[in-house]
Amino acid sequence: MMQHLDMALLSAFVERWQPDTNTFHMPFGEISILLHDVHHILLIPVDGELMGDEASQDTLKSDMGGLVRLSVDAQVGGKWKSKWYDNGAMHAEGLLVRGGELKIKEMEVQCYLFVLLGSTLFVDKSRDRLRPAINLFLKDHRRLTDYAWGAGALAYLYRQLGVATRAGSKGLCGCLTLLQAWIYEYFPLFRPSQLPQSPDAPRASSWISPRLPSGDEARQRLARYRQLLDELSADDVTWTPYGRDGHTDIPRSLYTGPIRFSDIAEGYDPARCLRQFGYRQIIPRAMTVPHDQYRPASGSSYIVFWDPWVNQLWDNVAARRLDLDFASRPCEQPSEIVEEYVDWFLTRSHPRITHPTDGEPQPRPLLVHQVSYDFLLLFQI
């Protein structure tokens, strides 16, 4: 399922992620994955009911037992020697098989959706286990279409990017198909080949993603990607890949405030990325920030605390919607910024990841489409 991912490319972008702002810090300023990106890339709803339901670990574990009609402390059985429920997560393949064994159509569908969502939008680092919180939003089949699944997936990805920035963290999870397709949309230098795009298909499915070697070759690619990003200018970015009006049918993309998936809440602020709406970038105002946060180097106890009242912001979309014409004006050039923006940004970030090289300038690194492939694999969402 993950063979289409270029982990070296994703790692190069993780190095530039800033969890305080939930944006990538590039040499030319900030850029991020926004809600209208999720809509166009995945074609899942980004508006609807906030995915804010929570439950204790004991309740989640009990729910898992009720779902499979078995003790989740027992072994899965068959070819699997592990337990149903281990380290706070549910066995994926066993759940899919168990759903068919129950011979109850509603339970079979619920198990299938659980596995589908846990292997696409809310992927765990283990790859073969599922976050039990997903099931909170599957219990009532009548409400499935009510939720803002795209906003939940984005909140979850924001959190996993933040965890991945910690020095002791290993691996990356979340909807990595979204992240990689987003890179392709905005950064032409990294794009592979693309199939003709059907208007009623998710844009992620149009990219022909290469199956690239791992090991030493992946480390070499990471070094090249770092260098290329260090040299990148704002003119190398496709700021409005869906057209200048690509956000207008997705008014939720201009919402300002936290987005959620269960106990995960992350700040979302489109004012930091005005060029992605076709507007001149200004110095953004201060973000709505969490009450407290704990982000240790290990990433194992990454916690962000928000005051309970912030959940009400999502429902007050009219008051929380960024007014683009009041905040700025349309760009005359796609990468336009106010004069003082660069100086402001450089006091809060740094433009390079690698150390500058003395002597002659280094050649530009190889691009993705210049690499030889053994074969090509289509995105699978």
Tab-separated table of C-alpha atoms in Angstrom:
chain	number	residue	atom	x	y	z
A	1	MET	CA	0.000	0.000	0.000
A	2	MET	CA	2.905	2.334	0.676
A	3	GLN	CA	5.043	1.479	-2.352
A	4	HIS	CA	3.879	4.600	-4.163
A	5	LEU	CA	5.400	6.873	-1.488
A	6	ASP	CA	8.738	8.618	-1.890
A	7	MET	CA	9.725	8.679	1.782
A	8	ALA	CA	12.881	10.684	1.037
A	9	LEU	CA	10.762	13.453	-0.494
A	10	LEU	CA	8.301	13.390	2.404
A	11	SER	CA	11.175	13.485	4.920
A	12	ALA	CA	12.648	16.561	3.226
A	13	PHE	CA	9.347	18.366	3.736
A	14	VAL	CA	8.944	17.135	7.319
A	15	GLU	CA	12.237	18.856	8.121
A	16	ARG	CA	10.578	22.145	7.185
A	17	TRP	CA	7.356	21.631	9.151
A	18	GLN	CA	6.699	24.071	11.998
A	19	PRO	CA	4.124	22.627	14.460
A	20	ASP	CA	3.482	25.998	16.112
A	21	THR	CA	1.982	27.332	12.866
A	22	ASN	CA	1.211	24.061	11.023
A	23	THR	CA	3.002	25.350	7.941
A	24	PHE	CA	6.103	24.415	5.979
A	25	HIS	CA	8.810	27.032	6.387
A	26	MET	CA	10.447	27.483	2.990
A	27	PRO	CA	13.148	29.931	1.868
A	28	PHE	CA	10.416	32.264	0.543
A	29	GLY	CA	7.941	32.022	3.424
A	30	GLU	CA	5.132	29.759	4.589
A	31	ILE	CA	2.975	27.292	2.679
A	32	SER	CA	0.660	24.560	3.941
A	33	ILE	CA	-1.911	21.901	3.166
A	34	LEU	CA	-5.284	23.655	3.327
A	35	LEU	CA	-8.833	22.391	3.357
A	36	HIS	CA	-9.454	23.156	-0.320
A	37	ASP	CA	-6.327	21.105	-1.091
A	38	VAL	CA	-7.891	18.151	0.729
A	39	HIS	CA	-11.097	18.595	-1.264
A	40	HIS	CA	-9.412	18.678	-4.657
A	41	ILE	CA	-6.788	15.995	-3.965
A	42	LEU	CA	-8.987	13.425	-2.186
A	43	LEU	CA	-12.551	14.507	-3.039
A	44	ILE	CA	-13.803	13.920	0.496
A	45	PRO	CA	-15.993	16.370	2.461
A	46	VAL	CA	-14.124	19.061	4.391
A	47	ASP	CA	-17.297	20.650	5.751
A	48	GLY	CA	-19.791	19.137	8.133
A	49	GLU	CA	-19.797	18.115	11.769
A	50	LEU	CA	-16.485	18.552	13.609
A	51	MET	CA	-14.941	15.163	14.434
A	52	GLY	CA	-14.550	15.989	18.100
A	53	ASP	CA	-15.925	12.865	19.812
A	54	GLU	CA	-13.591	11.439	22.463
A	55	ALA	CA	-13.531	8.387	24.738
A	56	SER	CA	-11.221	6.922	27.368
A	57	GLN	CA	-8.849	4.088	26.485
A	58	ASP	CA	-10.974	1.684	28.523
A	59	THR	CA	-14.101	2.685	26.592
A	60	LEU	CA	-12.336	2.377	23.253
A	61	LYS	CA	-11.063	-1.078	24.155
A	62	SER	CA	-14.519	-2.146	25.284
A	63	ASP	CA	-15.964	-0.882	21.984
A	64	MET	CA	-13.473	-3.024	20.089
A	65	GLY	CA	-14.600	-6.116	21.983
A	66	GLY	CA	-18.207	-5.316	21.139
A	67	LEU	CA	-17.332	-4.880	17.488
A	68	VAL	CA	-15.654	-8.266	17.012
A	69	ARG	CA	-17.816	-10.079	19.621
A	70	LEU	CA	-14.645	-11.525	21.143
A	71	SER	CA	-12.174	-10.817	23.925
A	72	VAL	CA	-9.671	-8.397	22.419
A	73	ASP	CA	-7.011	-9.659	24.849
A	74	ALA	CA	-7.046	-13.003	23.009
A	75	GLN	CA	-4.919	-13.860	20.006
A	76	VAL	CA	-6.373	-13.150	16.601
A	77	GLY	CA	-5.790	-16.744	15.535
A	78	GLY	CA	-5.298	-18.225	12.107
A	79	LYS	CA	-2.033	-17.057	10.575
A	80	TRP	CA	-1.740	-14.230	13.126
A	81	LYS	CA	-0.038	-14.780	16.484
A	82	SER	CA	-0.627	-11.295	17.883
A	83	LYS	CA	-3.499	-10.057	20.061
A	84	TRP	CA	-6.556	-8.309	18.724
A	85	TYR	CA	-5.845	-5.228	20.812
A	86	ASP	CA	-2.239	-4.296	21.494
A	87	ASN	CA	-0.535	-1.028	22.416
A	88	GLY	CA	-3.828	0.829	22.110
A	89	ALA	CA	-4.534	-0.274	18.538
A	90	MET	CA	-6.636	-2.906	16.759
A	91	HIS	CA	-5.405	-5.624	14.397
A	92	ALA	CA	-6.407	-4.578	10.862
A	93	GLU	CA	-6.410	-7.755	8.752
A	94	GLY	CA	-8.030	-9.822	11.498
A	95	LEU	CA	-10.795	-7.237	11.811
A	96	LEU	CA	-11.527	-7.397	8.096
A	97	VAL	CA	-11.805	-11.188	8.219
A	98	ARG	CA	-13.881	-11.096	11.396
A	99	GLY	CA	-16.349	-8.706	9.796
A	100	GLY	CA	-17.150	-11.337	7.178
A	101	GLU	CA	-17.374	-14.128	9.749
A	102	LEU	CA	-20.039	-12.328	11.779
A	103	LYS	CA	-22.581	-12.719	8.964
A	104	ILE	CA	-24.194	-9.448	10.060
A	105	LYS	CA	-24.280	-7.017	7.154
A	106	GLU	CA	-24.161	-3.883	9.310
A	107	MET	CA	-21.156	-5.164	11.287
A	108	GLU	CA	-19.392	-6.293	8.121
A	109	VAL	CA	-19.767	-2.820	6.627
A	110	GLN	CA	-18.575	-1.191	9.845
A	111	CYS	CA	-15.468	-3.397	9.994
A	112	TYR	CA	-14.743	-2.713	6.327
A	113	LEU	CA	-15.029	1.061	6.757
A	114	PHE	CA	-12.887	0.879	9.892
A	115	VAL	CA	-10.088	-0.861	7.987
A	116	LEU	CA	-10.493	1.388	4.939
A	117	LEU	CA	-10.245	4.625	6.920
A	118	GLY	CA	-7.437	3.280	9.114
A	119	SER	CA	-5.352	2.375	6.077
A	120	THR	CA	-5.919	5.597	4.120
A	121	LEU	CA	-6.887	8.717	6.097
A	122	PHE	CA	-5.840	7.805	9.649
A	123	VAL	CA	-2.839	5.533	9.132
A	124	ASP	CA	-0.935	4.327	12.202
A	125	LYS	CA	2.854	3.964	12.205
A	126	SER	CA	2.526	0.228	12.643
A	127	ARG	CA	0.767	0.058	9.232
A	128	ASP	CA	-1.080	-3.130	10.292
A	129	ARG	CA	-3.051	-1.709	13.236
A	130	LEU	CA	-5.929	0.733	13.506
A	131	ARG	CA	-6.650	3.640	15.823
A	132	PRO	CA	-9.786	2.659	17.779
A	133	ALA	CA	-10.987	6.282	17.817
A	134	ILE	CA	-11.967	5.842	14.154
A	135	ASN	CA	-14.806	3.605	15.282
A	136	LEU	CA	-16.395	6.459	17.276
A	137	PHE	CA	-17.553	7.931	13.969
A	138	LEU	CA	-18.792	4.641	12.484
A	139	LYS	CA	-21.185	3.495	15.193
A	140	ASP	CA	-24.181	5.343	13.778
A	141	HIS	CA	-24.330	4.654	10.042
A	142	ARG	CA	-26.926	7.390	9.626
A	143	ARG	CA	-24.315	10.019	10.575
A	144	LEU	CA	-21.505	8.855	8.306
A	145	THR	CA	-22.107	11.597	5.762
A	146	ASP	CA	-22.467	14.293	8.432
A	147	TYR	CA	-18.804	14.458	9.416
A	148	ALA	CA	-16.071	16.677	7.992
A	149	TRP	CA	-13.823	13.720	7.178
A	150	GLY	CA	-11.353	15.858	5.253
A	151	ALA	CA	-10.880	18.259	8.167
A	152	GLY	CA	-10.396	15.295	10.514
A	153	ALA	CA	-7.826	13.726	8.208
A	154	LEU	CA	-5.987	17.054	7.936
A	155	ALA	CA	-5.931	17.526	11.737
A	156	TYR	CA	-4.545	14.013	12.097
A	157	LEU	CA	-1.875	14.645	9.430
A	158	TYR	CA	-0.902	17.965	11.035
A	159	ARG	CA	-0.368	16.149	14.336
A	160	GLN	CA	1.695	13.360	12.768
A	161	LEU	CA	3.882	15.906	10.955
A	162	GLY	CA	4.448	17.644	14.279
A	163	VAL	CA	5.391	14.398	16.001
A	164	ALA	CA	7.752	13.553	13.120
A	165	THR	CA	9.694	16.799	13.666
A	166	ARG	CA	10.850	15.631	17.111
A	167	ALA	CA	14.495	14.545	17.183
A	168	GLY	CA	13.792	11.119	18.660
A	169	SER	CA	10.774	10.334	16.495
A	170	LYS	CA	10.919	7.536	13.938
A	171	GLY	CA	8.669	7.188	10.938
A	172	LEU	CA	5.745	9.182	9.640
A	173	CYS	CA	2.061	8.306	9.416
A	174	GLY	CA	-1.248	9.896	8.541
A	175	CYS	CA	-2.630	10.316	5.036
A	176	LEU	CA	0.715	10.363	3.235
A	177	THR	CA	-0.971	10.062	-0.154
A	178	LEU	CA	-2.442	13.507	0.558
A	179	LEU	CA	0.953	14.913	1.537
A	180	GLN	CA	2.774	13.532	-1.495
A	181	ALA	CA	0.060	14.546	-3.967
A	182	TRP	CA	0.030	18.032	-2.403
A	183	ILE	CA	3.773	18.317	-3.034
A	184	TYR	CA	3.243	17.342	-6.671
A	185	GLU	CA	0.476	19.934	-7.066
A	186	TYR	CA	2.484	22.873	-5.725
A	187	PHE	CA	6.075	21.992	-6.644
A	188	PRO	CA	6.552	21.183	-10.365
A	189	LEU	CA	10.218	20.287	-9.807
A	190	PHE	CA	9.151	17.110	-8.005
A	191	ARG	CA	6.305	16.026	-10.267
A	192	PRO	CA	6.274	12.603	-11.907
A	193	SER	CA	4.157	11.823	-14.951
A	194	GLN	CA	0.431	12.500	-14.780
A	195	LEU	CA	-2.587	10.856	-16.377
A	196	PRO	CA	-5.379	12.917	-17.951
A	197	GLN	CA	-7.560	14.211	-15.127
A	198	SER	CA	-11.253	13.407	-14.943
A	199	PRO	CA	-13.208	16.238	-13.247
A	200	ASP	CA	-15.103	13.796	-11.045
A	201	ALA	CA	-12.024	11.899	-9.827
A	202	PRO	CA	-9.679	12.807	-6.951
A	203	ARG	CA	-6.578	14.522	-8.275
A	204	ALA	CA	-4.355	12.170	-6.271
A	205	SER	CA	-5.363	9.351	-8.611
A	206	SER	CA	-3.902	11.118	-11.646
A	207	TRP	CA	-0.276	11.028	-10.497
A	208	ILE	CA	1.848	8.103	-11.680
A	209	SER	CA	4.027	7.607	-8.651
A	210	PRO	CA	7.420	5.933	-9.075
A	211	ARG	CA	8.550	2.973	-7.031
A	212	LEU	CA	11.934	4.226	-5.906
A	213	PRO	CA	14.807	2.317	-4.256
A	214	SER	CA	15.323	2.522	-0.493
A	215	GLY	CA	18.542	2.313	1.535
A	216	ASP	CA	21.562	4.276	0.338
A	217	GLU	CA	19.795	5.541	-2.766
A	218	ALA	CA	16.971	6.959	-0.664
A	219	ARG	CA	19.492	8.778	1.548
A	220	GLN	CA	21.140	10.227	-1.553
A	221	ARG	CA	17.754	11.400	-2.827
A	222	LEU	CA	17.042	13.017	0.546
A	223	ALA	CA	20.296	14.987	0.284
A	224	ARG	CA	19.350	16.123	-3.229
A	225	TYR	CA	15.855	17.107	-2.130
A	226	ARG	CA	17.261	19.154	0.758
A	227	GLN	CA	19.541	21.026	-1.610
A	228	LEU	CA	16.761	21.646	-4.088
A	229	LEU	CA	14.438	22.993	-1.400
A	230	ASP	CA	17.198	25.254	-0.108
A	231	GLU	CA	17.532	26.749	-3.590
A	232	LEU	CA	13.799	27.026	-4.215
A	233	SER	CA	12.256	30.429	-4.890
A	234	ALA	CA	8.625	31.502	-4.693
A	235	ASP	CA	8.511	31.526	-8.500
A	236	ASP	CA	9.183	27.760	-8.490
A	237	VAL	CA	5.796	27.171	-6.822
A	238	THR	CA	2.418	26.698	-8.506
A	239	TRP	CA	0.522	28.764	-5.954
A	240	THR	CA	-2.995	28.070	-7.266
A	241	PRO	CA	-2.842	24.588	-8.859
A	242	TYR	CA	-6.649	24.344	-9.105
A	243	GLY	CA	-7.008	27.788	-10.706
A	244	ARG	CA	-7.402	31.234	-9.162
A	245	ASP	CA	-10.939	30.318	-8.069
A	246	GLY	CA	-10.057	26.829	-6.818
A	247	HIS	CA	-11.060	27.726	-3.265
A	248	THR	CA	-14.282	29.627	-3.926
A	249	ASP	CA	-16.542	26.551	-3.842
A	250	ILE	CA	-14.884	25.459	-0.577
A	251	PRO	CA	-15.683	28.338	1.825
A	252	ARG	CA	-14.609	26.201	4.789
A	253	SER	CA	-11.010	26.568	3.570
A	254	LEU	CA	-11.064	30.159	4.873
A	255	TYR	CA	-12.078	29.053	8.385
A	256	THR	CA	-9.670	30.105	11.141
A	257	GLY	CA	-9.367	28.029	14.303
A	258	PRO	CA	-8.669	24.475	15.460
A	259	ILE	CA	-9.614	21.406	13.428
A	260	ARG	CA	-10.086	18.037	15.122
A	261	PHE	CA	-9.980	14.291	14.944
A	262	SER	CA	-11.173	12.834	18.266
A	263	ASP	CA	-8.685	13.896	20.963
A	264	ILE	CA	-6.384	15.554	18.387
A	265	ALA	CA	-6.886	19.293	17.829
A	266	GLU	CA	-4.589	21.400	15.663
A	267	GLY	CA	-4.572	25.066	14.691
A	268	TYR	CA	-5.580	26.058	11.155
A	269	ASP	CA	-4.855	29.555	9.819
A	270	PRO	CA	-5.210	30.376	6.093
A	271	ALA	CA	-3.955	33.948	6.671
A	272	ARG	CA	-0.411	32.585	6.748
A	273	CYS	CA	-0.795	31.219	3.194
A	274	LEU	CA	-2.647	33.911	1.251
A	275	ARG	CA	-0.763	33.213	-1.971
A	276	GLN	CA	-2.516	29.837	-2.110
A	277	PHE	CA	-5.760	31.795	-2.549
A	278	GLY	CA	-4.301	34.097	-5.205
A	279	TYR	CA	-3.776	36.983	-2.768
A	280	ARG	CA	-0.693	38.960	-1.827
A	281	GLN	CA	0.956	37.629	1.333
A	282	ILE	CA	0.958	40.036	4.260
A	283	ILE	CA	2.460	39.685	7.724
A	284	PRO	CA	-0.129	37.455	9.442
A	285	ARG	CA	-1.706	38.255	12.754
A	286	ALA	CA	-1.107	36.048	15.786
A	287	MET	CA	-2.722	32.601	15.593
A	288	THR	CA	-5.305	31.127	17.909
A	289	VAL	CA	-3.019	29.060	20.104
A	290	PRO	CA	-3.520	26.093	22.442
A	291	HIS	CA	-3.793	26.603	26.175
A	292	ASP	CA	-0.664	24.517	26.725
A	293	GLN	CA	1.527	22.071	24.842
A	294	TYR	CA	4.159	19.452	25.530
A	295	ARG	CA	6.368	18.391	22.635
A	296	PRO	CA	9.331	16.399	24.002
A	297	ALA	CA	12.254	15.424	21.759
A	298	SER	CA	11.214	11.782	21.767
A	299	GLY	CA	7.757	12.550	20.371
A	300	SER	CA	6.336	9.760	22.546
A	301	SER	CA	4.272	12.076	24.775
A	302	TYR	CA	3.355	14.780	22.269
A	303	ILE	CA	0.382	16.600	23.790
A	304	VAL	CA	-1.429	19.809	22.834
A	305	PHE	CA	-4.094	21.187	25.215
A	306	TRP	CA	-6.918	23.391	23.915
A	307	ASP	CA	-9.570	25.084	26.006
A	308	PRO	CA	-12.960	23.343	25.579
A	309	TRP	CA	-14.657	26.486	24.235
A	310	VAL	CA	-12.618	26.412	21.012
A	311	ASN	CA	-14.807	23.569	19.724
A	312	GLN	CA	-17.536	26.161	19.232
A	313	LEU	CA	-15.443	28.064	16.686
A	314	TRP	CA	-16.011	25.456	13.969
A	315	ASP	CA	-19.776	25.981	14.123
A	316	ASN	CA	-19.445	29.776	13.903
A	317	VAL	CA	-18.045	29.698	10.387
A	318	ALA	CA	-19.337	33.142	9.386
A	319	ALA	CA	-17.467	34.871	12.209
A	320	ARG	CA	-14.365	32.702	11.781
A	321	ARG	CA	-14.086	33.060	8.002
A	322	LEU	CA	-11.087	35.011	6.727
A	323	ASP	CA	-12.136	37.974	4.572
A	324	LEU	CA	-9.528	37.909	1.822
A	325	ASP	CA	-10.384	41.327	0.386
A	326	PHE	CA	-10.209	42.927	3.818
A	327	ALA	CA	-6.918	41.180	4.693
A	328	SER	CA	-5.101	41.790	1.416
A	329	ARG	CA	-5.627	42.204	-2.330
A	330	PRO	CA	-5.374	39.838	-5.313
A	331	CYS	CA	-1.869	39.098	-6.549
A	332	GLU	CA	-0.602	40.767	-9.691
A	333	GLN	CA	2.102	38.071	-9.720
A	334	PRO	CA	1.436	34.635	-8.173
A	335	SER	CA	4.266	34.933	-5.616
A	336	GLU	CA	3.548	38.531	-4.571
A	337	ILE	CA	4.247	39.606	-0.970
A	338	VAL	CA	4.291	42.896	0.923
A	339	GLU	CA	7.724	44.478	1.084
A	340	GLU	CA	8.320	43.850	4.790
A	341	TYR	CA	7.260	40.185	4.741
A	342	VAL	CA	10.689	38.649	4.061
A	343	ASP	CA	12.397	40.533	6.888
A	344	TRP	CA	9.568	39.561	9.242
A	345	PHE	CA	9.749	35.911	8.198
A	346	LEU	CA	13.545	35.608	8.468
A	347	THR	CA	13.444	36.755	12.095
A	348	ARG	CA	11.181	33.770	12.814
A	349	SER	CA	12.654	31.065	10.631
A	350	HIS	CA	15.705	30.094	8.611
A	351	PRO	CA	15.795	29.634	4.839
A	352	ARG	CA	18.187	26.678	4.587
A	353	ILE	CA	18.471	23.159	5.970
A	354	THR	CA	21.929	22.344	4.601
A	355	HIS	CA	25.092	24.347	5.249
A	356	PRO	CA	26.135	26.665	2.408
A	357	THR	CA	28.985	25.188	0.349
A	358	ASP	CA	32.175	27.182	-0.076
A	359	GLY	CA	33.590	27.654	-3.540
A	360	GLU	CA	31.790	27.042	-6.813
A	361	PRO	CA	28.008	26.661	-6.800
A	362	GLN	CA	26.849	23.058	-6.743
A	363	PRO	CA	24.876	21.698	-9.711
A	364	ARG	CA	21.148	21.508	-9.266
A	365	PRO	CA	20.151	18.054	-8.007
A	366	LEU	CA	18.397	15.445	-10.108
A	367	LEU	CA	14.662	15.838	-10.279
A	368	VAL	CA	12.156	13.088	-9.694
A	369	HIS	CA	11.229	12.750	-13.364
A	370	GLN	CA	14.913	12.251	-14.282
A	371	VAL	CA	15.210	9.097	-12.185
A	372	SER	CA	14.977	5.729	-13.945
A	373	TYR	CA	12.079	3.601	-12.767
A	374	ASP	CA	11.767	-0.188	-12.849
A	375	PHE	CA	8.021	0.248	-13.167
A	376	LEU	CA	5.284	2.726	-12.283
A	377	LEU	CA	2.490	2.351	-9.755
A	378	LEU	CA	-0.704	4.362	-9.720
A	379	PHE	CA	-1.804	6.125	-6.531
A	380	GLN	CA	-4.213	4.058	-4.521
A	381	ILE	CA	-6.277	5.985	-2.018
